[in-house]
């Protein structure tokens, strides 16, 4: 199974959960949220993936088990991407693959495009690369869910916001909303769903319960004195989402990828909108796309064994013939 170690590293005190044989190909996991942490992913995929790769799960700066962000601290998307490179250098890893989920998929794209010499391959699980098209796509099923629950005014607001969305990467014209406003409408719709918003992301009830159990166990454990916890994780979220770069379209970065890339989507998750999938496909003929038809936003939790096989096959392919 190989070795496993955990602890804070780099000058920013980033928490790293490292599993697997150090001689295996390295794979960095970047969580979404922003501010979600890597605990859930590593609890589900850590043992599976570490059979074939050296897996590094990272709590990003100021998140969960990393050192806390001081109140008022600034943090940008570029800072978080630069942290990934600092981790690689501190761990003495020559090159590695990167795997990002949800908003972590956007971070993975920025990192892979910005540090091409360090990246052997990129894997994206239900990424958000274009805020406008992601929120437009998400608002439609959210409106349907709200309507089913008798929240007609909220459903109509979601439909109206979705109809006013510009095309991906385009500047909004008259009567169209910019990406930041659409994200706000999306968050409002999620909030209106209340506890039912989990069903939007995780359609499978058994998976929802499994993730809830993991989170309860994680919250119940004794925290270290220098761990970020919820308050600092919220500061991370606020800082990163306040950065204009967070809502800017990243579709223009896709053609800049020099490494092989794999897109993993759930058939029941709308956030990686059709326009984003098309942009990924058109960026390079070697880009691969695998869809798990019954999965939602967290494919790694809904079909863990097949997901792990898919990821390990791709990572192994990066070293074949070398």
Short mmCIF file of C-alpha atoms in Angstrom, two decimals:
data_model
loop_
_atom_site.label_atom_id
_atom_site.label_comp_id
_atom_site.label_asym_id
_atom_site.label_seq_id
_atom_site.Cartn_x
_atom_site.Cartn_y
_atom_site.Cartn_z
CA UNK A 1 0.00 0.00 0.00
CA UNK A 2 2.96 2.28 0.55
CA UNK A 3 3.52 4.97 3.15
CA UNK A 4 1.16 7.67 4.38
CA UNK A 5 1.87 10.92 6.17
CA UNK A 6 -0.05 14.03 7.12
CA UNK A 7 0.92 17.46 8.31
CA UNK A 8 1.36 21.13 7.54
CA UNK A 9 3.97 22.09 4.98
CA UNK A 10 5.29 25.25 3.24
CA UNK A 11 5.58 28.71 4.79
CA UNK A 12 1.76 28.99 4.66
CA UNK A 13 1.16 25.86 6.75
CA UNK A 14 -0.80 23.99 4.07
CA UNK A 15 -2.13 20.65 5.28
CA UNK A 16 -1.07 17.76 3.05
CA UNK A 17 -2.42 14.20 3.21
CA UNK A 18 0.15 12.11 1.33
CA UNK A 19 -0.53 8.46 0.54
CA UNK A 20 1.13 5.85 -1.62
CA UNK A 21 4.54 4.72 -2.78
CA UNK A 22 6.93 7.67 -3.27
CA UNK A 23 8.22 5.98 -6.41
CA UNK A 24 4.74 5.98 -8.01
CA UNK A 25 3.55 8.77 -10.32
CA UNK A 26 2.48 11.76 -8.23
CA UNK A 27 -1.06 13.17 -8.35
CA UNK A 28 -2.18 16.38 -6.62
CA UNK A 29 -5.85 16.68 -5.64
CA UNK A 30 -7.41 20.17 -5.50
CA UNK A 31 -10.74 20.50 -3.71
CA UNK A 32 -13.60 22.80 -4.61
CA UNK A 33 -15.84 25.02 -2.55
CA UNK A 34 -13.85 27.20 -2.49
CA UNK A 35 -12.90 26.18 1.04
CA UNK A 36 -14.28 22.64 1.15
CA UNK A 37 -11.08 20.83 2.09
CA UNK A 38 -9.77 17.47 0.88
CA UNK A 39 -11.00 15.29 3.77
CA UNK A 40 -14.04 13.78 2.03
CA UNK A 41 -12.15 13.00 -1.17
CA UNK A 42 -9.23 11.40 0.63
CA UNK A 43 -11.54 9.37 2.89
CA UNK A 44 -13.22 7.90 -0.20
CA UNK A 45 -10.42 7.80 -2.79
CA UNK A 46 -7.23 7.81 -0.72
CA UNK A 47 -6.89 4.05 -0.30
CA UNK A 48 -8.08 3.29 -3.84
CA UNK A 49 -5.85 5.71 -5.71
CA UNK A 50 -2.75 5.22 -3.55
CA UNK A 51 -2.51 1.67 -4.87
CA UNK A 52 -1.13 3.10 -8.11
CA UNK A 53 -0.17 6.74 -7.49
CA UNK A 54 1.49 8.92 -4.89
CA UNK A 55 -1.63 10.89 -3.94
CA UNK A 56 -1.29 14.33 -2.37
CA UNK A 57 -4.51 15.75 -0.97
CA UNK A 58 -4.21 19.41 -0.08
CA UNK A 59 -6.28 21.65 2.17
CA UNK A 60 -5.73 24.96 0.43
CA UNK A 61 -4.40 28.01 2.23
CA UNK A 62 -6.45 28.81 5.32
CA UNK A 63 -8.78 25.82 4.87
CA UNK A 64 -9.76 23.14 7.43
CA UNK A 65 -6.54 21.54 8.72
CA UNK A 66 -4.18 24.12 7.20
CA UNK A 67 -2.94 27.03 9.29
CA UNK A 68 -5.64 29.69 9.70
CA UNK A 69 -5.83 32.80 7.57
CA UNK A 70 -5.48 35.91 9.70
CA UNK A 71 -8.60 38.10 9.73
CA UNK A 72 -8.44 40.58 6.85
CA UNK A 73 -5.79 38.61 4.99
CA UNK A 74 -5.86 38.91 1.22
CA UNK A 75 -5.87 35.82 -0.97
CA UNK A 76 -6.25 35.59 -4.74
CA UNK A 77 -6.81 32.77 -7.20
CA UNK A 78 -3.24 33.31 -8.41
CA UNK A 79 -1.95 32.93 -4.83
CA UNK A 80 -3.67 29.56 -4.46
CA UNK A 81 -2.25 28.36 -7.79
CA UNK A 82 1.23 29.51 -6.74
CA UNK A 83 0.81 27.56 -3.47
CA UNK A 84 0.49 24.36 -5.52
CA UNK A 85 3.86 24.99 -7.12
CA UNK A 86 5.43 25.72 -3.73
CA UNK A 87 4.08 22.39 -2.46
CA UNK A 88 5.61 20.54 -5.41
CA UNK A 89 8.99 22.12 -4.82
CA UNK A 90 8.96 21.50 -1.06
CA UNK A 91 8.04 17.83 -1.56
CA UNK A 92 10.85 17.43 -4.10
CA UNK A 93 8.52 16.18 -6.83
CA UNK A 94 9.92 16.73 -10.32
CA UNK A 95 6.59 16.65 -12.18
CA UNK A 96 3.10 15.54 -11.28
CA UNK A 97 -0.44 15.24 -12.55
CA UNK A 98 -3.18 17.41 -11.10
CA UNK A 99 -6.83 16.55 -10.38
CA UNK A 100 -9.36 19.27 -9.59
CA UNK A 101 -13.01 18.90 -8.61
CA UNK A 102 -15.69 21.61 -9.14
CA UNK A 103 -14.08 25.03 -8.54
CA UNK A 104 -10.89 23.04 -7.93
CA UNK A 105 -11.15 22.10 -11.60
CA UNK A 106 -10.75 25.76 -12.45
CA UNK A 107 -7.76 25.99 -10.14
CA UNK A 108 -6.26 22.88 -11.74
CA UNK A 109 -6.65 24.45 -15.18
CA UNK A 110 -4.98 27.68 -14.05
CA UNK A 111 -2.13 25.75 -12.47
CA UNK A 112 -1.58 23.42 -15.43
CA UNK A 113 -1.66 26.31 -17.91
CA UNK A 114 0.53 28.52 -15.73
CA UNK A 115 3.15 25.92 -14.78
CA UNK A 116 3.31 23.59 -17.80
CA UNK A 117 6.81 22.30 -17.07
CA UNK A 118 5.59 20.89 -13.75
CA UNK A 119 2.48 19.09 -15.01
CA UNK A 120 2.39 15.67 -16.69
CA UNK A 121 -1.40 15.57 -17.05
CA UNK A 122 -4.60 17.23 -15.87
CA UNK A 123 -7.85 15.65 -14.68
CA UNK A 124 -10.99 17.69 -14.18
CA UNK A 125 -14.06 16.38 -12.30
CA UNK A 126 -17.20 18.42 -13.02
CA UNK A 127 -15.14 21.62 -13.29
CA UNK A 128 -16.41 25.18 -13.41
CA UNK A 129 -14.43 26.93 -16.13
CA UNK A 130 -16.97 29.56 -17.14
CA UNK A 131 -19.14 31.03 -14.41
CA UNK A 132 -21.78 32.38 -16.80
CA UNK A 133 -22.48 29.10 -18.58
CA UNK A 134 -22.22 27.05 -15.37
CA UNK A 135 -24.75 29.19 -13.52
CA UNK A 136 -27.04 29.41 -16.53
CA UNK A 137 -27.07 25.61 -16.80
CA UNK A 138 -27.54 25.15 -13.05
CA UNK A 139 -30.37 27.66 -12.69
CA UNK A 140 -32.65 25.63 -14.98
CA UNK A 141 -32.82 22.45 -12.81
CA UNK A 142 -32.75 24.59 -9.68
CA UNK A 143 -35.88 26.40 -10.92
CA UNK A 144 -37.57 23.05 -11.52
CA UNK A 145 -36.70 21.85 -8.02
CA UNK A 146 -38.03 25.07 -6.48
CA UNK A 147 -41.24 24.82 -8.47
CA UNK A 148 -41.72 21.21 -7.33
CA UNK A 149 -41.57 22.47 -3.75
CA UNK A 150 -44.13 25.19 -4.31
CA UNK A 151 -41.61 28.02 -4.29
CA UNK A 152 -42.95 29.63 -7.43
CA UNK A 153 -41.52 33.13 -6.95
CA UNK A 154 -38.04 31.76 -6.34
CA UNK A 155 -38.39 29.42 -9.34
CA UNK A 156 -39.39 32.30 -11.59
CA UNK A 157 -36.46 34.40 -10.38
CA UNK A 158 -34.09 31.55 -11.25
CA UNK A 159 -35.61 31.15 -14.71
CA UNK A 160 -35.40 34.88 -15.37
CA UNK A 161 -31.73 34.99 -14.35
CA UNK A 162 -30.90 32.00 -16.55
CA UNK A 163 -32.56 33.59 -19.58
CA UNK A 164 -30.47 36.74 -19.18
CA UNK A 165 -27.11 35.02 -19.37
CA UNK A 166 -24.58 35.94 -22.10
CA UNK A 167 -22.78 33.26 -24.03
CA UNK A 168 -19.57 31.85 -22.47
CA UNK A 169 -16.68 34.29 -22.60
CA UNK A 170 -18.79 37.07 -24.09
CA UNK A 171 -19.30 40.49 -22.57
CA UNK A 172 -22.87 41.01 -21.40
CA UNK A 173 -24.98 43.23 -23.60
CA UNK A 174 -28.16 45.15 -22.91
CA UNK A 175 -30.43 43.22 -20.58
CA UNK A 176 -27.79 40.54 -19.94
CA UNK A 177 -26.25 39.82 -16.56
CA UNK A 178 -22.51 39.47 -15.91
CA UNK A 179 -21.16 36.27 -14.41
CA UNK A 180 -20.99 37.67 -10.88
CA UNK A 181 -24.70 38.55 -10.90
CA UNK A 182 -25.57 35.14 -12.26
CA UNK A 183 -23.55 33.48 -9.56
CA UNK A 184 -25.46 35.52 -7.01
CA UNK A 185 -28.76 34.34 -8.53
CA UNK A 186 -27.50 30.76 -8.43
CA UNK A 187 -26.55 31.06 -4.74
CA UNK A 188 -29.94 32.60 -3.98
CA UNK A 189 -31.69 29.67 -5.64
CA UNK A 190 -29.57 27.17 -3.70
CA UNK A 191 -30.34 28.96 -0.48
CA UNK A 192 -34.08 28.86 -1.25
CA UNK A 193 -33.86 25.07 -1.50
CA UNK A 194 -32.61 24.88 2.07
CA UNK A 195 -31.54 21.39 3.11
CA UNK A 196 -32.76 20.04 -0.23
CA UNK A 197 -29.84 21.70 -2.02
CA UNK A 198 -27.81 18.56 -1.28
CA UNK A 199 -30.09 16.70 -3.70
CA UNK A 200 -29.06 19.09 -6.46
CA UNK A 201 -25.41 18.12 -6.10
CA UNK A 202 -25.84 14.51 -4.97
CA UNK A 203 -28.93 12.84 -6.46
CA UNK A 204 -28.19 9.47 -4.84
CA UNK A 205 -29.59 9.26 -1.29
CA UNK A 206 -27.08 6.64 -0.15
CA UNK A 207 -24.18 8.82 -1.29
CA UNK A 208 -25.65 11.82 0.52
CA UNK A 209 -25.80 9.83 3.74
CA UNK A 210 -22.28 8.48 3.31
CA UNK A 211 -20.88 11.99 2.84
CA UNK A 212 -22.89 13.26 5.79
CA UNK A 213 -21.43 10.50 7.98
CA UNK A 214 -17.90 11.38 6.87
CA UNK A 215 -18.45 15.06 7.63
CA UNK A 216 -19.93 14.33 11.04
CA UNK A 217 -16.93 12.16 11.91
CA UNK A 218 -14.53 14.82 10.71
CA UNK A 219 -16.27 17.55 12.70
CA UNK A 220 -16.29 15.41 15.84
CA UNK A 221 -12.55 14.82 15.92
CA UNK A 222 -10.25 16.85 18.15
CA UNK A 223 -8.71 19.74 16.25
CA UNK A 224 -5.11 20.85 16.51
CA UNK A 225 -4.35 24.28 17.93
CA UNK A 226 -3.05 25.59 14.60
CA UNK A 227 -5.83 24.33 12.34
CA UNK A 228 -7.95 26.72 10.32
CA UNK A 229 -11.37 25.28 11.11
CA UNK A 230 -14.65 26.68 9.83
CA UNK A 231 -14.04 30.39 10.44
CA UNK A 232 -10.81 30.50 8.47
CA UNK A 233 -12.25 28.24 5.75
CA UNK A 234 -15.02 30.83 5.37
CA UNK A 235 -12.41 33.61 5.15
CA UNK A 236 -10.71 31.61 2.37
CA UNK A 237 -14.03 31.30 0.54
CA UNK A 238 -14.81 35.00 0.84
CA UNK A 239 -11.32 36.08 -0.23
CA UNK A 240 -11.12 33.80 -3.27
CA UNK A 241 -14.66 34.46 -4.48
CA UNK A 242 -14.08 38.22 -4.11
CA UNK A 243 -11.22 38.02 -6.60
CA UNK A 244 -12.46 39.09 -10.05
CA UNK A 245 -10.47 36.22 -11.55
CA UNK A 246 -12.81 33.75 -9.83
CA UNK A 247 -15.74 34.69 -12.08
CA UNK A 248 -13.74 35.29 -15.26
CA UNK A 249 -14.07 32.71 -18.02
CA UNK A 250 -11.16 30.27 -18.19
CA UNK A 251 -12.13 28.72 -21.52
CA UNK A 252 -9.29 30.58 -23.21
CA UNK A 253 -6.81 28.63 -21.08
CA UNK A 254 -7.86 25.26 -22.49
CA UNK A 255 -5.87 25.58 -25.75
CA UNK A 256 -2.82 26.48 -23.66
CA UNK A 257 -2.75 23.08 -21.98
CA UNK A 258 0.36 21.24 -23.14
CA UNK A 259 -0.23 18.09 -21.10
CA UNK A 260 -2.80 15.36 -21.80
CA UNK A 261 -6.14 16.07 -20.14
CA UNK A 262 -9.12 14.05 -18.93
CA UNK A 263 -12.58 15.47 -18.22
CA UNK A 264 -14.82 13.44 -15.87
CA UNK A 265 -18.46 14.47 -15.67
CA UNK A 266 -21.59 13.22 -13.97
CA UNK A 267 -24.54 12.80 -16.27
CA UNK A 268 -26.83 14.39 -13.66
CA UNK A 269 -24.59 17.39 -12.91
CA UNK A 270 -25.17 20.55 -14.99
CA UNK A 271 -22.26 22.70 -13.82
CA UNK A 272 -19.85 21.69 -16.57
CA UNK A 273 -22.21 23.09 -19.18
CA UNK A 274 -22.31 21.84 -22.81
CA UNK A 275 -20.37 24.91 -23.96
CA UNK A 276 -17.53 24.03 -21.61
CA UNK A 277 -17.44 20.40 -22.70
CA UNK A 278 -17.32 21.51 -26.35
CA UNK A 279 -14.48 23.93 -25.61
CA UNK A 280 -12.53 21.13 -23.92
CA UNK A 281 -13.10 18.77 -26.82
CA UNK A 282 -12.15 21.40 -29.41
CA UNK A 283 -9.00 22.52 -27.56
CA UNK A 284 -7.04 19.38 -28.45
CA UNK A 285 -7.77 16.10 -30.26
CA UNK A 286 -6.02 14.18 -27.49
CA UNK A 287 -8.30 15.47 -24.73
CA UNK A 288 -10.41 12.66 -23.25
CA UNK A 289 -13.91 12.82 -21.76
CA UNK A 290 -15.55 10.15 -19.60
CA UNK A 291 -19.11 10.56 -18.34
CA UNK A 292 -20.67 8.62 -15.46
CA UNK A 293 -24.29 8.74 -16.57
CA UNK A 294 -25.96 8.22 -13.17
CA UNK A 295 -23.61 10.41 -11.12
CA UNK A 296 -24.07 13.98 -9.96
CA UNK A 297 -21.50 16.56 -8.88
CA UNK A 298 -19.34 14.22 -6.77
CA UNK A 299 -18.51 11.38 -9.15
CA UNK A 300 -15.66 10.22 -6.91
CA UNK A 301 -18.19 9.51 -4.15
CA UNK A 302 -21.05 8.12 -6.22
CA UNK A 303 -19.04 5.51 -8.16
CA UNK A 304 -15.73 5.35 -6.27
CA UNK A 305 -14.33 2.12 -7.70
CA UNK A 306 -14.94 2.94 -11.36
CA UNK A 307 -13.80 6.52 -10.79
CA UNK A 308 -10.53 5.31 -9.29
CA UNK A 309 -9.99 2.90 -12.18
CA UNK A 310 -10.58 5.73 -14.66
CA UNK A 311 -8.13 8.06 -12.90
CA UNK A 312 -5.44 5.40 -12.42
CA UNK A 313 -5.67 4.31 -16.07
CA UNK A 314 -5.17 7.89 -17.21
CA UNK A 315 -2.24 8.54 -14.85
CA UNK A 316 -0.57 5.29 -15.91
CA UNK A 317 -0.92 6.31 -19.55
CA UNK A 318 1.17 9.41 -18.86
CA UNK A 319 4.26 7.30 -18.19
CA UNK A 320 3.79 4.58 -20.81
CA UNK A 321 6.57 4.48 -23.37
CA UNK A 322 8.93 6.62 -21.28
#
